[in-house]
mmCIF file of C-alpha atoms and ligand atoms in Angstrom:
data_model
loop_
_atom_site.group_PDB
_atom_site.id
_atom_site.type_symbol
_atom_site.label_atom_id
_atom_site.label_comp_id
_atom_site.label_asym_id
_atom_site.label_seq_id
_atom_site.Cartn_x
_atom_site.Cartn_y
_atom_site.Cartn_z
ATOM 1 C CA MET A 230 -5.011 -48.784 36.081
ATOM 2 C CA CYS A 231 -7.261 -46.489 38.048
ATOM 3 C CA ASP A 232 -9.466 -45.474 34.949
ATOM 4 C CA THR A 233 -10.710 -48.983 34.692
ATOM 5 C CA CYS A 234 -10.870 -50.512 38.038
ATOM 6 C CA GLY A 235 -13.600 -48.241 39.199
ATOM 7 C CA CYS A 236 -11.879 -47.689 42.542
ATOM 8 C CA ASN A 237 -12.636 -44.039 42.574
ATOM 9 C CA VAL A 238 -16.367 -44.204 41.800
ATOM 10 C CA THR A 239 -18.398 -43.087 44.729
ATOM 11 C CA HIS A 240 -22.030 -42.301 45.340
ATOM 12 C CA GLY A 241 -21.429 -38.688 44.660
ATOM 13 C CA ASN A 242 -19.840 -39.105 41.129
ATOM 14 C CA ARG A 243 -21.318 -42.188 39.632
ATOM 15 C CA HIS A 244 -23.713 -40.202 37.567
ATOM 16 C CA LEU A 245 -20.799 -38.645 35.761
ATOM 17 C CA ILE A 246 -19.691 -41.868 34.213
ATOM 18 C CA GLU A 247 -23.167 -43.278 33.726
ATOM 19 C CA GLU A 248 -24.531 -40.364 31.725
ATOM 20 C CA GLY A 249 -22.779 -38.887 28.802
ATOM 21 C CA GLY A 250 -19.761 -41.278 28.643
ATOM 22 C CA LYS A 251 -16.062 -40.300 28.619
ATOM 23 C CA HIS A 252 -16.056 -37.803 25.923
ATOM 24 C CA ALA A 253 -18.903 -35.359 25.828
ATOM 25 C CA HIS A 254 -18.283 -33.114 22.912
ATOM 26 C CA THR A 255 -19.611 -29.630 23.174
ATOM 27 C CA SER A 256 -18.334 -28.287 19.927
ATOM 28 C CA ASP A 257 -15.637 -28.988 17.306
ATOM 29 C CA ASP A 258 -12.766 -27.053 18.868
ATOM 30 C CA HIS A 259 -14.115 -27.491 22.421
ATOM 31 C CA VAL A 260 -14.154 -30.814 24.132
ATOM 32 C CA ALA A 261 -15.088 -31.887 27.720
ATOM 33 C CA ILE A 262 -13.291 -35.021 29.042
ATOM 34 C CA GLU A 263 -14.427 -36.988 32.058
ATOM 35 C CA VAL A 264 -11.412 -38.157 34.009
ATOM 36 C CA LEU A 265 -12.333 -39.334 37.525
ATOM 37 C CA GLU A 266 -8.852 -40.033 38.778
ATOM 38 C CA ASN A 267 -7.424 -39.306 42.105
ATOM 39 C CA LEU A 268 -5.644 -35.904 42.260
ATOM 40 C CA LEU A 269 -2.681 -37.636 43.855
ATOM 41 C CA SER A 270 -2.612 -40.468 41.315
ATOM 42 C CA GLU A 271 1.125 -39.954 40.710
ATOM 43 C CA ASN A 272 1.866 -40.292 44.397
ATOM 44 C CA ASP A 273 -0.606 -43.331 44.571
ATOM 45 C CA HIS A 274 1.203 -45.128 41.904
ATOM 46 C CA GLN A 275 4.513 -44.590 43.479
ATOM 47 C CA ALA A 276 3.175 -45.783 46.801
ATOM 48 C CA ALA A 277 1.877 -48.936 45.131
ATOM 49 C CA HIS A 278 5.449 -49.409 43.893
ATOM 50 C CA ASN A 279 6.906 -48.946 47.314
ATOM 51 C CA ARG A 280 4.485 -51.441 48.737
ATOM 52 C CA GLU A 281 5.785 -53.945 46.173
ATOM 53 C CA HIS A 282 9.321 -53.281 47.470
ATOM 54 C CA PHE A 283 8.195 -53.957 50.928
ATOM 55 C CA GLU A 284 6.307 -57.096 50.031
ATOM 56 C CA ARG A 285 8.957 -58.502 47.962
ATOM 57 C CA HIS A 286 11.323 -58.265 50.932
ATOM 58 C CA GLY A 287 8.930 -59.350 53.496
ATOM 59 C CA VAL A 288 9.015 -56.156 55.384
ATOM 60 C CA LEU A 289 6.185 -54.734 57.366
ATOM 61 C CA ALA A 290 6.211 -50.934 56.836
ATOM 62 C CA ILE A 291 4.690 -48.690 59.553
ATOM 63 C CA ASN A 292 4.117 -44.882 59.257
ATOM 64 C CA LEU A 293 4.071 -42.897 62.530
ATOM 65 C CA MET A 294 2.312 -39.589 62.461
ATOM 66 C CA SER A 295 1.673 -36.941 65.121
ATOM 67 C CA SER A 296 2.103 -33.228 66.129
ATOM 68 C CA PRO A 297 5.681 -32.072 66.533
ATOM 69 C CA GLY A 298 7.104 -33.413 69.853
ATOM 70 C CA SER A 299 4.457 -35.962 70.535
ATOM 71 C CA GLY A 300 7.053 -38.636 71.180
ATOM 72 C CA LYS A 301 7.641 -40.488 67.820
ATOM 73 C CA THR A 302 11.333 -40.721 68.044
ATOM 74 C CA ARG A 303 11.388 -41.606 71.743
ATOM 75 C CA LEU A 304 8.760 -44.361 71.139
ATOM 76 C CA LEU A 305 10.970 -45.759 68.448
ATOM 77 C CA GLU A 306 13.988 -45.801 70.612
ATOM 78 C CA ARG A 307 12.082 -47.668 73.376
ATOM 79 C CA THR A 308 10.563 -49.982 70.726
ATOM 80 C CA ILE A 309 13.933 -50.801 69.389
ATOM 81 C CA ASP A 310 15.208 -51.583 72.885
ATOM 82 C CA HIS A 311 12.525 -54.074 73.384
ATOM 83 C CA LEU A 312 12.485 -55.732 69.978
ATOM 84 C CA LYS A 313 15.963 -55.501 68.422
ATOM 85 C CA GLU A 314 16.966 -58.928 69.723
ATOM 86 C CA ARG A 315 14.019 -60.565 67.893
ATOM 87 C CA TYR A 316 13.471 -58.421 64.854
ATOM 88 C CA LYS A 317 15.637 -56.708 62.356
ATOM 89 C CA ILE A 318 14.380 -53.054 62.393
ATOM 90 C CA GLY A 319 15.100 -50.055 60.123
ATOM 91 C CA VAL A 320 13.912 -46.548 60.251
ATOM 92 C CA ILE A 321 13.271 -43.798 57.688
ATOM 93 C CA GLU A 322 13.388 -40.370 59.319
ATOM 94 C CA GLY A 323 11.286 -37.551 58.065
ATOM 95 C CA ASP A 324 12.809 -34.769 60.134
ATOM 96 C CA LEU A 325 13.755 -32.624 57.270
ATOM 97 C CA GLU A 326 15.603 -29.823 59.106
ATOM 98 C CA THR A 327 18.124 -31.813 61.258
ATOM 99 C CA GLU A 328 19.891 -35.194 61.365
ATOM 100 C CA ASN A 329 19.044 -35.349 65.092
ATOM 101 C CA ASP A 330 16.391 -38.015 65.006
ATOM 102 C CA ALA A 331 18.265 -40.263 62.572
ATOM 103 C CA GLN A 332 21.283 -40.028 64.859
ATOM 104 C CA ARG A 333 19.224 -40.986 67.929
ATOM 105 C CA ILE A 334 18.047 -44.123 66.012
ATOM 106 C CA ARG A 335 21.641 -45.072 64.846
ATOM 107 C CA ASP A 336 22.775 -44.775 68.385
ATOM 108 C CA LYS A 337 20.552 -47.748 69.082
ATOM 109 C CA GLY A 338 22.461 -49.701 66.460
ATOM 110 C CA VAL A 339 19.708 -49.732 63.925
ATOM 111 C CA PRO A 340 20.054 -48.411 60.281
ATOM 112 C CA ALA A 341 18.259 -45.048 59.778
ATOM 113 C CA VAL A 342 17.979 -43.145 56.521
ATOM 114 C CA GLN A 343 17.429 -39.471 56.707
ATOM 115 C CA ILE A 344 15.181 -37.872 54.103
ATOM 116 C CA THR A 345 16.736 -34.632 53.046
ATOM 117 C CA THR A 346 14.843 -33.451 49.941
ATOM 118 C CA GLY A 347 11.329 -32.086 49.564
ATOM 119 C CA THR A 348 9.013 -29.709 51.339
ATOM 120 C CA ALA A 349 9.013 -29.500 55.033
ATOM 121 C CA CYS A 350 5.456 -30.406 55.905
ATOM 122 C CA HIS A 351 5.014 -34.057 54.843
ATOM 123 C CA LEU A 352 6.607 -37.025 53.306
ATOM 124 C CA ASP A 353 5.447 -38.302 49.908
ATOM 125 C CA ALA A 354 5.909 -41.681 48.176
ATOM 126 C CA HIS A 355 8.650 -40.350 45.913
ATOM 127 C CA MET A 356 10.813 -39.365 48.869
ATOM 128 C CA ILE A 357 10.290 -42.671 50.515
ATOM 129 C CA HIS A 358 11.299 -44.481 47.300
ATOM 130 C CA GLN A 359 14.666 -42.715 47.201
ATOM 131 C CA ALA A 360 15.261 -43.597 50.810
ATOM 132 C CA LEU A 361 14.257 -47.240 50.126
ATOM 133 C CA HIS A 362 17.168 -47.597 47.758
ATOM 134 C CA GLN A 363 19.476 -46.748 50.629
ATOM 135 C CA THR A 364 17.726 -49.038 53.019
ATOM 136 C CA PRO A 365 18.891 -52.706 53.444
ATOM 137 C CA LEU A 366 15.418 -54.076 52.894
ATOM 138 C CA ASP A 367 16.793 -57.579 52.507
ATOM 139 C CA GLU A 368 17.916 -57.580 56.025
ATOM 140 C CA LEU A 369 14.761 -56.144 57.730
ATOM 141 C CA ASP A 370 11.523 -57.372 59.261
ATOM 142 C CA LEU A 371 10.115 -54.073 60.300
ATOM 143 C CA LEU A 372 10.503 -50.644 58.797
ATOM 144 C CA PHE A 373 9.269 -47.575 60.652
ATOM 145 C CA ILE A 374 8.791 -44.313 58.811
ATOM 146 C CA GLU A 375 8.753 -41.298 61.192
ATOM 147 C CA ASN A 376 6.708 -38.700 59.281
ATOM 148 C CA VAL A 377 7.118 -34.886 59.682
ATOM 149 C CA GLY A 378 5.540 -33.582 62.903
ATOM 150 C CA ASN A 379 2.211 -32.302 61.484
ATOM 151 C CA LEU A 380 -1.315 -33.403 61.939
ATOM 152 C CA VAL A 381 -2.611 -32.142 58.701
ATOM 153 C CA CYS A 382 -0.483 -32.625 55.507
ATOM 154 C CA PRO A 383 1.016 -36.246 56.082
ATOM 155 C CA ALA A 384 -2.528 -37.693 56.086
ATOM 156 C CA SER A 385 -3.060 -36.956 52.359
ATOM 157 C CA PHE A 386 -0.032 -38.822 51.084
ATOM 158 C CA ASP A 387 0.109 -42.592 50.828
ATOM 159 C CA LEU A 388 3.770 -43.756 51.278
ATOM 160 C CA GLY A 389 3.134 -47.394 50.502
ATOM 161 C CA GLN A 390 3.023 -48.306 54.300
ATOM 162 C CA HIS A 391 1.027 -51.231 55.504
ATOM 163 C CA LEU A 392 -0.077 -49.498 58.754
ATOM 164 C CA ASN A 393 -0.607 -46.028 60.249
ATOM 165 C CA VAL A 394 -0.001 -45.219 63.817
ATOM 166 C CA THR A 395 -1.170 -41.894 65.062
ATOM 167 C CA LEU A 396 0.247 -40.514 68.296
ATOM 168 C CA LEU A 397 -1.501 -38.065 70.602
ATOM 169 C CA SER A 398 0.435 -36.916 73.652
ATOM 170 C CA VAL A 399 -1.311 -36.212 76.850
ATOM 171 C CA THR A 400 0.234 -32.666 76.847
ATOM 172 C CA GLU A 401 -1.924 -31.837 73.868
ATOM 173 C CA GLY A 402 -5.777 -31.400 74.053
ATOM 174 C CA ASP A 403 -7.924 -34.571 74.408
ATOM 175 C CA ASP A 404 -10.125 -33.055 71.626
ATOM 176 C CA LYS A 405 -7.431 -33.255 68.930
ATOM 177 C CA PRO A 406 -9.243 -36.107 67.114
ATOM 178 C CA ALA A 407 -12.165 -33.875 66.619
ATOM 179 C CA LYS A 408 -10.090 -31.040 65.238
ATOM 180 C CA TYR A 409 -7.918 -33.280 62.970
ATOM 181 C CA PRO A 410 -10.340 -36.041 61.901
ATOM 182 C CA VAL A 411 -8.434 -36.994 58.703
ATOM 183 C CA ILE A 412 -5.241 -38.152 60.417
ATOM 184 C CA PHE A 413 -6.949 -39.910 63.329
ATOM 185 C CA ARG A 414 -9.396 -41.651 60.982
ATOM 186 C CA ALA A 415 -6.537 -43.018 58.996
ATOM 187 C CA ALA A 416 -4.972 -44.720 62.019
ATOM 188 C CA ASP A 417 -4.595 -48.507 62.557
ATOM 189 C CA HIS A 418 -3.665 -47.858 66.105
ATOM 190 C CA VAL A 419 -3.785 -44.722 68.178
ATOM 191 C CA LEU A 420 -1.217 -44.320 70.929
ATOM 192 C CA ILE A 421 -1.945 -41.753 73.723
ATOM 193 C CA THR A 422 1.765 -41.089 74.614
ATOM 194 C CA LYS A 423 3.614 -39.632 77.666
ATOM 195 C CA SER A 424 1.084 -41.284 79.967
ATOM 196 C CA ASP A 425 3.574 -40.983 82.875
ATOM 197 C CA LEU A 426 2.700 -37.212 82.859
ATOM 198 C CA LEU A 427 -1.118 -37.780 83.375
ATOM 199 C CA PRO A 428 -0.977 -37.400 87.074
ATOM 200 C CA LEU A 429 0.492 -33.826 86.486
ATOM 201 C CA LEU A 430 -2.197 -32.763 84.181
ATOM 202 C CA ASP A 431 -5.808 -32.129 85.109
ATOM 203 C CA ASP A 432 -7.154 -31.350 81.608
ATOM 204 C CA PHE A 433 -6.407 -34.471 79.680
ATOM 205 C CA ASP A 434 -8.878 -37.283 80.110
ATOM 206 C CA PRO A 435 -8.048 -40.400 78.038
ATOM 207 C CA ASP A 436 -11.713 -41.207 77.974
ATOM 208 C CA ASN A 437 -12.582 -37.941 76.207
ATOM 209 C CA ALA A 438 -9.940 -38.827 73.662
ATOM 210 C CA GLY A 439 -11.521 -42.212 73.273
ATOM 211 C CA GLN A 440 -14.958 -40.670 72.716
ATOM 212 C CA ALA A 441 -13.647 -38.171 70.269
ATOM 213 C CA LEU A 442 -12.149 -41.042 68.307
ATOM 214 C CA GLN A 443 -15.359 -43.070 68.455
ATOM 215 C CA GLN A 444 -17.232 -40.141 66.944
ATOM 216 C CA LEU A 445 -14.949 -40.638 63.922
ATOM 217 C CA ALA A 446 -16.203 -44.080 63.687
ATOM 218 C CA TYR A 447 -12.681 -45.281 64.818
ATOM 219 C CA LYS A 448 -12.738 -48.997 65.530
ATOM 220 C CA ASN A 449 -9.062 -49.858 65.968
ATOM 221 C CA PRO A 450 -6.976 -50.122 69.211
ATOM 222 C CA ILE A 451 -6.207 -47.201 71.437
ATOM 223 C CA THR A 452 -3.277 -47.636 73.888
ATOM 224 C CA LEU A 453 -1.965 -45.418 76.609
ATOM 225 C CA VAL A 454 1.710 -45.659 76.610
ATOM 226 C CA SER A 455 4.755 -44.085 78.157
ATOM 227 C CA ALA A 456 8.279 -44.465 76.590
ATOM 228 C CA LYS A 457 9.530 -43.278 80.100
ATOM 229 C CA SER A 458 7.806 -45.627 82.516
ATOM 230 C CA ASP A 459 7.080 -48.394 79.914
ATOM 231 C CA GLN A 460 3.373 -48.283 80.765
ATOM 232 C CA GLY A 461 1.392 -49.877 77.898
ATOM 233 C CA MET A 462 4.517 -50.875 76.094
ATOM 234 C CA ASP A 463 3.523 -54.574 76.197
ATOM 235 C CA GLU A 464 0.260 -53.937 74.578
ATOM 236 C CA TRP A 465 1.892 -51.904 71.786
ATOM 237 C CA LEU A 466 4.699 -54.538 71.200
ATOM 238 C CA ASN A 467 2.163 -57.410 71.195
ATOM 239 C CA TRP A 468 0.087 -55.642 68.604
ATOM 240 C CA LEU A 469 3.216 -54.935 66.441
ATOM 241 C CA GLU A 470 4.225 -58.601 66.550
ATOM 242 C CA ALA A 471 0.761 -59.806 65.767
ATOM 243 C CA GLN A 472 0.757 -57.508 62.732
ATOM 244 C CA GLN A 473 4.267 -58.761 61.709
ATOM 245 C CA GLN A 474 3.198 -62.342 61.858
ATOM 246 C CA GLN A 475 0.007 -61.723 59.963
ATOM 247 C CA GLN A 476 2.084 -60.036 57.260
ATOM 248 C CA ASN A 477 4.388 -63.117 57.212
ATOM 249 C CA ARG A 478 1.477 -65.446 56.629
ATOM 250 C CA GLN A 479 0.054 -63.334 53.875
ATOM 251 C CA GLN A 480 3.567 -63.185 52.310
ATOM 252 C CA SER A 481 4.098 -66.922 52.209
ATOM 253 C CA LYS A 482 0.728 -67.327 50.410
ATOM 254 C CA GLY A 483 1.714 -65.399 47.262
ATOM 255 C CA ALA A 484 4.981 -63.643 46.534
ATOM 256 C CA GLY A 485 4.400 -60.893 43.882
ATOM 257 C CA SER A 486 6.732 -59.736 41.113
ATOM 258 C CA ILE A 487 8.157 -56.253 41.131
ATOM 259 C CA GLN A 488 8.174 -53.793 38.081
ATOM 260 C CA THR A 489 11.335 -52.076 37.183
ATOM 261 C CA CYS A 490 12.348 -49.207 39.328
ATOM 262 C CA LEU A 491 12.092 -45.588 38.016
ATOM 263 C CA MET B 141 0.920 -26.314 52.817
ATOM 264 C CA HIS B 142 0.466 -29.484 50.973
ATOM 265 C CA GLU B 143 -2.244 -28.074 48.768
ATOM 266 C CA LEU B 144 0.504 -26.682 46.442
ATOM 267 C CA SER B 145 1.910 -30.390 46.090
ATOM 268 C CA VAL B 146 -1.660 -31.545 45.360
ATOM 269 C CA CYS B 147 -2.218 -28.700 42.824
ATOM 270 C CA GLN B 148 1.059 -29.452 41.009
ATOM 271 C CA SER B 149 0.251 -33.026 40.777
ATOM 272 C CA MET B 150 -3.185 -32.147 39.358
ATOM 273 C CA LEU B 151 -1.682 -29.811 36.761
ATOM 274 C CA ARG B 152 0.742 -32.491 35.508
ATOM 275 C CA GLN B 153 -2.314 -34.822 35.070
ATOM 276 C CA VAL B 154 -4.221 -32.143 33.162
ATOM 277 C CA GLU B 155 -1.166 -31.306 31.197
ATOM 278 C CA GLU B 156 -0.780 -34.889 30.194
ATOM 279 C CA ILE B 157 -4.490 -35.045 28.998
ATOM 280 C CA ALA B 158 -4.227 -31.813 27.091
ATOM 281 C CA GLN B 159 -1.126 -33.051 25.217
ATOM 282 C CA ARG B 160 -2.809 -36.326 24.479
ATOM 283 C CA GLU B 161 -5.748 -34.565 23.087
ATOM 284 C CA GLN B 162 -3.610 -32.137 21.237
ATOM 285 C CA ALA B 163 -5.351 -29.108 22.897
ATOM 286 C CA THR B 164 -4.035 -25.671 22.830
ATOM 287 C CA SER B 165 -5.404 -24.523 26.160
ATOM 288 C CA VAL B 166 -7.436 -25.827 29.147
ATOM 289 C CA GLU B 167 -10.678 -23.879 29.938
ATOM 290 C CA ARG B 168 -11.960 -25.591 32.964
ATOM 291 C CA ILE B 169 -10.804 -28.024 35.485
ATOM 292 C CA VAL B 170 -13.549 -29.648 37.667
ATOM 293 C CA ILE B 171 -12.483 -31.457 40.853
ATOM 294 C CA GLN B 172 -14.413 -33.144 43.582
ATOM 295 C CA ILE B 173 -13.237 -32.728 47.203
ATOM 296 C CA GLY B 174 -14.831 -34.179 50.303
ATOM 297 C CA PRO B 175 -14.218 -32.556 53.783
ATOM 298 C CA LEU B 176 -12.434 -35.730 54.839
ATOM 299 C CA SER B 177 -9.848 -35.694 51.976
ATOM 300 C CA GLY B 178 -7.539 -33.482 54.073
ATOM 301 C CA VAL B 179 -7.401 -30.846 51.253
ATOM 302 C CA VAL B 180 -8.976 -27.424 51.882
ATOM 303 C CA PRO B 181 -10.685 -26.102 48.749
ATOM 304 C CA GLU B 182 -9.868 -22.353 49.406
ATOM 305 C CA LEU B 183 -6.209 -23.313 49.878
ATOM 306 C CA LEU B 184 -6.214 -25.372 46.670
ATOM 307 C CA GLN B 185 -7.776 -22.311 44.805
ATOM 308 C CA GLN B 186 -4.974 -20.089 46.087
ATOM 309 C CA ALA B 187 -2.291 -22.622 45.148
ATOM 310 C CA PHE B 188 -3.843 -22.976 41.696
ATOM 311 C CA THR B 189 -3.390 -19.178 40.935
ATOM 312 C CA ILE B 190 0.385 -19.689 41.515
ATOM 313 C CA ALA B 191 0.885 -23.218 40.075
ATOM 314 C CA ARG B 192 -1.005 -22.785 36.765
ATOM 315 C CA CYS B 193 1.428 -20.144 35.416
ATOM 316 C CA GLY B 194 3.285 -21.226 32.351
ATOM 317 C CA THR B 195 0.990 -24.252 31.823
ATOM 318 C CA ARG B 196 -1.719 -24.883 29.212
ATOM 319 C CA ALA B 197 -4.067 -24.288 32.085
ATOM 320 C CA GLU B 198 -2.711 -20.701 32.672
ATOM 321 C CA SER B 199 -6.168 -19.152 32.105
ATOM 322 C CA ALA B 200 -8.252 -22.076 33.177
ATOM 323 C CA GLU B 201 -11.100 -21.878 35.770
ATOM 324 C CA LEU B 202 -10.795 -24.329 38.699
ATOM 325 C CA VAL B 203 -14.235 -25.467 39.781
ATOM 326 C CA THR B 204 -14.425 -27.448 43.086
ATOM 327 C CA GLN B 205 -17.535 -29.525 43.831
ATOM 328 C CA THR B 206 -17.725 -30.333 47.415
ATOM 329 C CA GLN B 207 -18.927 -33.751 48.245
ATOM 330 C CA PRO B 208 -21.336 -34.395 51.238
ATOM 331 C CA VAL B 209 -20.170 -36.527 54.236
ATOM 332 C CA ARG B 210 -22.399 -39.605 54.317
ATOM 333 C CA VAL B 211 -22.165 -42.858 56.291
ATOM 334 C CA HIS B 212 -23.606 -46.269 56.014
ATOM 335 C CA CYS B 213 -24.484 -47.885 59.319
ATOM 336 C CA LEU B 214 -22.975 -51.433 59.797
ATOM 337 C CA GLN B 215 -25.544 -52.011 62.677
ATOM 338 C CA CYS B 216 -28.906 -50.950 61.228
ATOM 339 C CA GLY B 217 -28.029 -50.536 57.502
ATOM 340 C CA TYR B 218 -29.341 -46.902 57.319
ATOM 341 C CA ASP B 219 -27.381 -44.421 55.094
ATOM 342 C CA SER B 220 -27.344 -40.803 56.542
ATOM 343 C CA ASP B 221 -25.645 -37.501 56.372
ATOM 344 C CA ALA B 222 -22.823 -36.830 58.885
ATOM 345 C CA GLN B 223 -20.192 -34.348 59.745
ATOM 346 C CA ALA B 224 -16.421 -34.650 59.385
ATOM 347 C CA ASN B 225 -15.892 -35.123 63.031
ATOM 348 C CA ARG B 226 -19.164 -36.828 63.823
ATOM 349 C CA LEU B 227 -19.606 -39.928 61.709
ATOM 350 C CA LEU B 228 -22.384 -41.528 63.665
ATOM 351 C CA CYS B 229 -25.462 -43.180 62.295
ATOM 352 C CA ALA B 230 -28.334 -40.582 62.322
ATOM 353 C CA GLU B 231 -30.974 -43.360 62.668
ATOM 354 C CA CYS B 232 -29.532 -45.463 65.559
ATOM 355 C CA GLY B 233 -26.606 -43.402 66.820
ATOM 356 C CA ASP B 234 -24.027 -46.267 66.474
ATOM 357 C CA TYR B 235 -20.382 -45.415 65.725
ATOM 358 C CA ARG B 236 -19.840 -48.604 63.731
ATOM 359 C CA THR B 237 -20.257 -46.877 60.325
ATOM 360 C CA ARG B 238 -18.548 -46.947 57.016
ATOM 361 C CA LEU B 239 -17.829 -43.704 54.946
ATOM 362 C CA ILE B 240 -19.690 -43.741 51.629
ATOM 363 C CA SER B 241 -18.821 -40.247 50.562
ATOM 364 C CA GLY B 242 -16.842 -37.387 51.861
ATOM 365 C CA ASP B 243 -13.133 -38.337 51.300
ATOM 366 C CA GLU B 244 -12.999 -37.772 47.576
ATOM 367 C CA LEU B 245 -10.002 -36.011 46.068
ATOM 368 C CA LEU B 246 -10.778 -36.406 42.403
ATOM 369 C CA LEU B 247 -10.138 -34.878 39.013
ATOM 370 C CA ALA B 248 -13.579 -35.123 37.629
ATOM 371 C CA SER B 249 -13.289 -33.506 34.206
ATOM 372 C CA VAL B 250 -11.488 -31.097 31.980
ATOM 373 C CA GLU B 251 -12.610 -28.905 29.250
ATOM 374 C CA LEU B 252 -10.106 -28.147 26.425
ATOM 375 C CA THR B 253 -9.872 -26.017 23.403
ATOM 376 C CA LYS B 254 -8.301 -27.353 20.259
ATOM 377 C CA ASN B 255 -6.740 -24.777 17.945
HETATM 378 N N1 GTP C 85 7.720 -37.659 80.177
HETATM 379 C C1 GTP C 85 7.725 -38.220 78.983
HETATM 380 N N2 GTP C 85 8.433 -37.452 77.930
HETATM 381 C C2 GTP C 85 8.388 -37.943 76.770
HETATM 382 C C3 GTP C 85 7.867 -39.237 76.425
HETATM 383 N N3 GTP C 85 8.021 -39.466 75.196
HETATM 384 C C4 GTP C 85 8.742 -38.366 74.656
HETATM 385 N N4 GTP C 85 8.939 -37.577 75.619
HETATM 386 C C5 GTP C 85 9.712 -36.225 75.461
HETATM 387 O O1 GTP C 85 9.021 -35.411 74.656
HETATM 388 C C6 GTP C 85 9.940 -34.580 73.885
HETATM 389 C C7 GTP C 85 9.768 -34.940 72.289
HETATM 390 O O2 GTP C 85 9.899 -36.254 72.017
HETATM 391 P P1 GTP C 85 10.363 -36.814 70.578
HETATM 392 O O3 GTP C 85 10.357 -38.252 70.750
HETATM 393 O O4 GTP C 85 11.549 -36.214 70.139
HETATM 394 O O5 GTP C 85 9.108 -36.299 69.741
HETATM 395 P P2 GTP C 85 8.820 -36.453 68.182
HETATM 396 O O6 GTP C 85 7.448 -36.688 67.982
HETATM 397 O O7 GTP C 85 9.876 -37.396 67.585
HETATM 398 O O8 GTP C 85 9.213 -34.874 67.760
HETATM 399 P P3 GTP C 85 9.403 -34.363 66.233
HETATM 400 O O9 GTP C 85 10.197 -35.331 65.533
HETATM 401 O O10 GTP C 85 10.138 -33.068 66.434
HETATM 402 O O11 GTP C 85 8.110 -34.150 65.689
HETATM 403 C C8 GTP C 85 11.275 -35.055 74.251
HETATM 404 O O12 GTP C 85 11.832 -34.188 75.216
HETATM 405 C C9 GTP C 85 11.130 -36.476 74.815
HETATM 406 O O13 GTP C 85 11.986 -36.767 75.831
HETATM 407 C C10 GTP C 85 7.227 -39.965 77.460
HETATM 408 O O14 GTP C 85 6.804 -41.118 77.267
HETATM 409 N N5 GTP C 85 7.258 -39.491 78.714
HETATM 410 MG MG1 MG C 86 11.225 -37.054 65.982
HETATM 411 ZN ZN1 ZN C 87 -7.323 -48.057 40.973
HETATM 412 ZN ZN1 ZN C 88 11.827 -49.040 43.333
HETATM 413 ZN ZN1 ZN C 89 1.781 -29.578 53.877
HETATM 414 ZN ZN1 ZN C 90 -27.569 -47.209 62.462
#
């Protein structure tokens, strides 16, 4: 699929396919082959398949990423409190070491699947696919995926999600976006979390964080939230609902067919 | 370290190509990496020395071509060089830019030996 669609052709590599062609023979027993495929094409194909699962079931999938302890689980708990009367929510938990986070979600009366296989630094599309087959997708409107607490590795692996949310807590540095551009650039919404602690801290300025994001050509929303005081919670929830409705509208336009599962 | 996962995925792709072409060994693997791909070339090289063992690429050379970070300005239309954490237009300074190069993570080519 990706050999033909040209999706990987950029400024930098165009010349490789224009000159020489696909097979440039150097000698009889020695052959050079142009490939131009994503290094993670296996993962990308699985991610595309996961996305078909979501779309077929009309589920909006949201991937939460942050450093360890920035407040992903607590934000989810609070989000569930606010939305569970109106939306059917499910969670896939990427805390690979313990069942704690999954249990916190289940205590809220929401199904949570714990991912238990794989390396400890990020989730990939195959792990999500396994978890999907234990998730009651038919019954869900919103599926949150809590990625492993890590600002580097999760950014490289598409899971098939529709949206990325990156959290930055006020107890971290406001220059984090400049240090980890890949993960912040990937965000559809940046949440500056634990805002209730701001009065206690003199070295985190939300404006600085906003500027660091702007330097990354970041154009999406930035919201200051607290899962403790509920500050900013309305903005976050309104955004979620708007995304969910948009997904619904696109869904009713064209329902796709799904290929057989692996 | 996700570079090992990336490397294993790459080697499976290379292995598939080598098999299809009925090659006995892989001489060279050329990849293109941009600073905004999230993969560090040095770490990938390290991972490669471990991951290639027992594959047809056991004695292959891994060549990484680093791609420049470049942006297209959505305001003034200018294309300019940028840095990974400073993606502003070099002409007018606006932040409303689109990345045109710098997030590549591509298997560019492989060189194989047959018999
Ligand atoms: N004051 C305050 N504390 C918070 C807030 N959100 C989270 N915390 C606390 O921060 C700590 C970590 O929160 P979690 O929600 O477990 O963070 P996490 O990102 O899920 O952590 P990992 O899954 O380990 O990466 C806990 O002690 C939370 O109670 C907040 O809005 N305000
Ligand atoms: Mg957690
Ligand atoms: Zn493609
Ligand atoms: Zn499937
Ligand atoms: Zn990793
Ligand atoms: Zn400009």
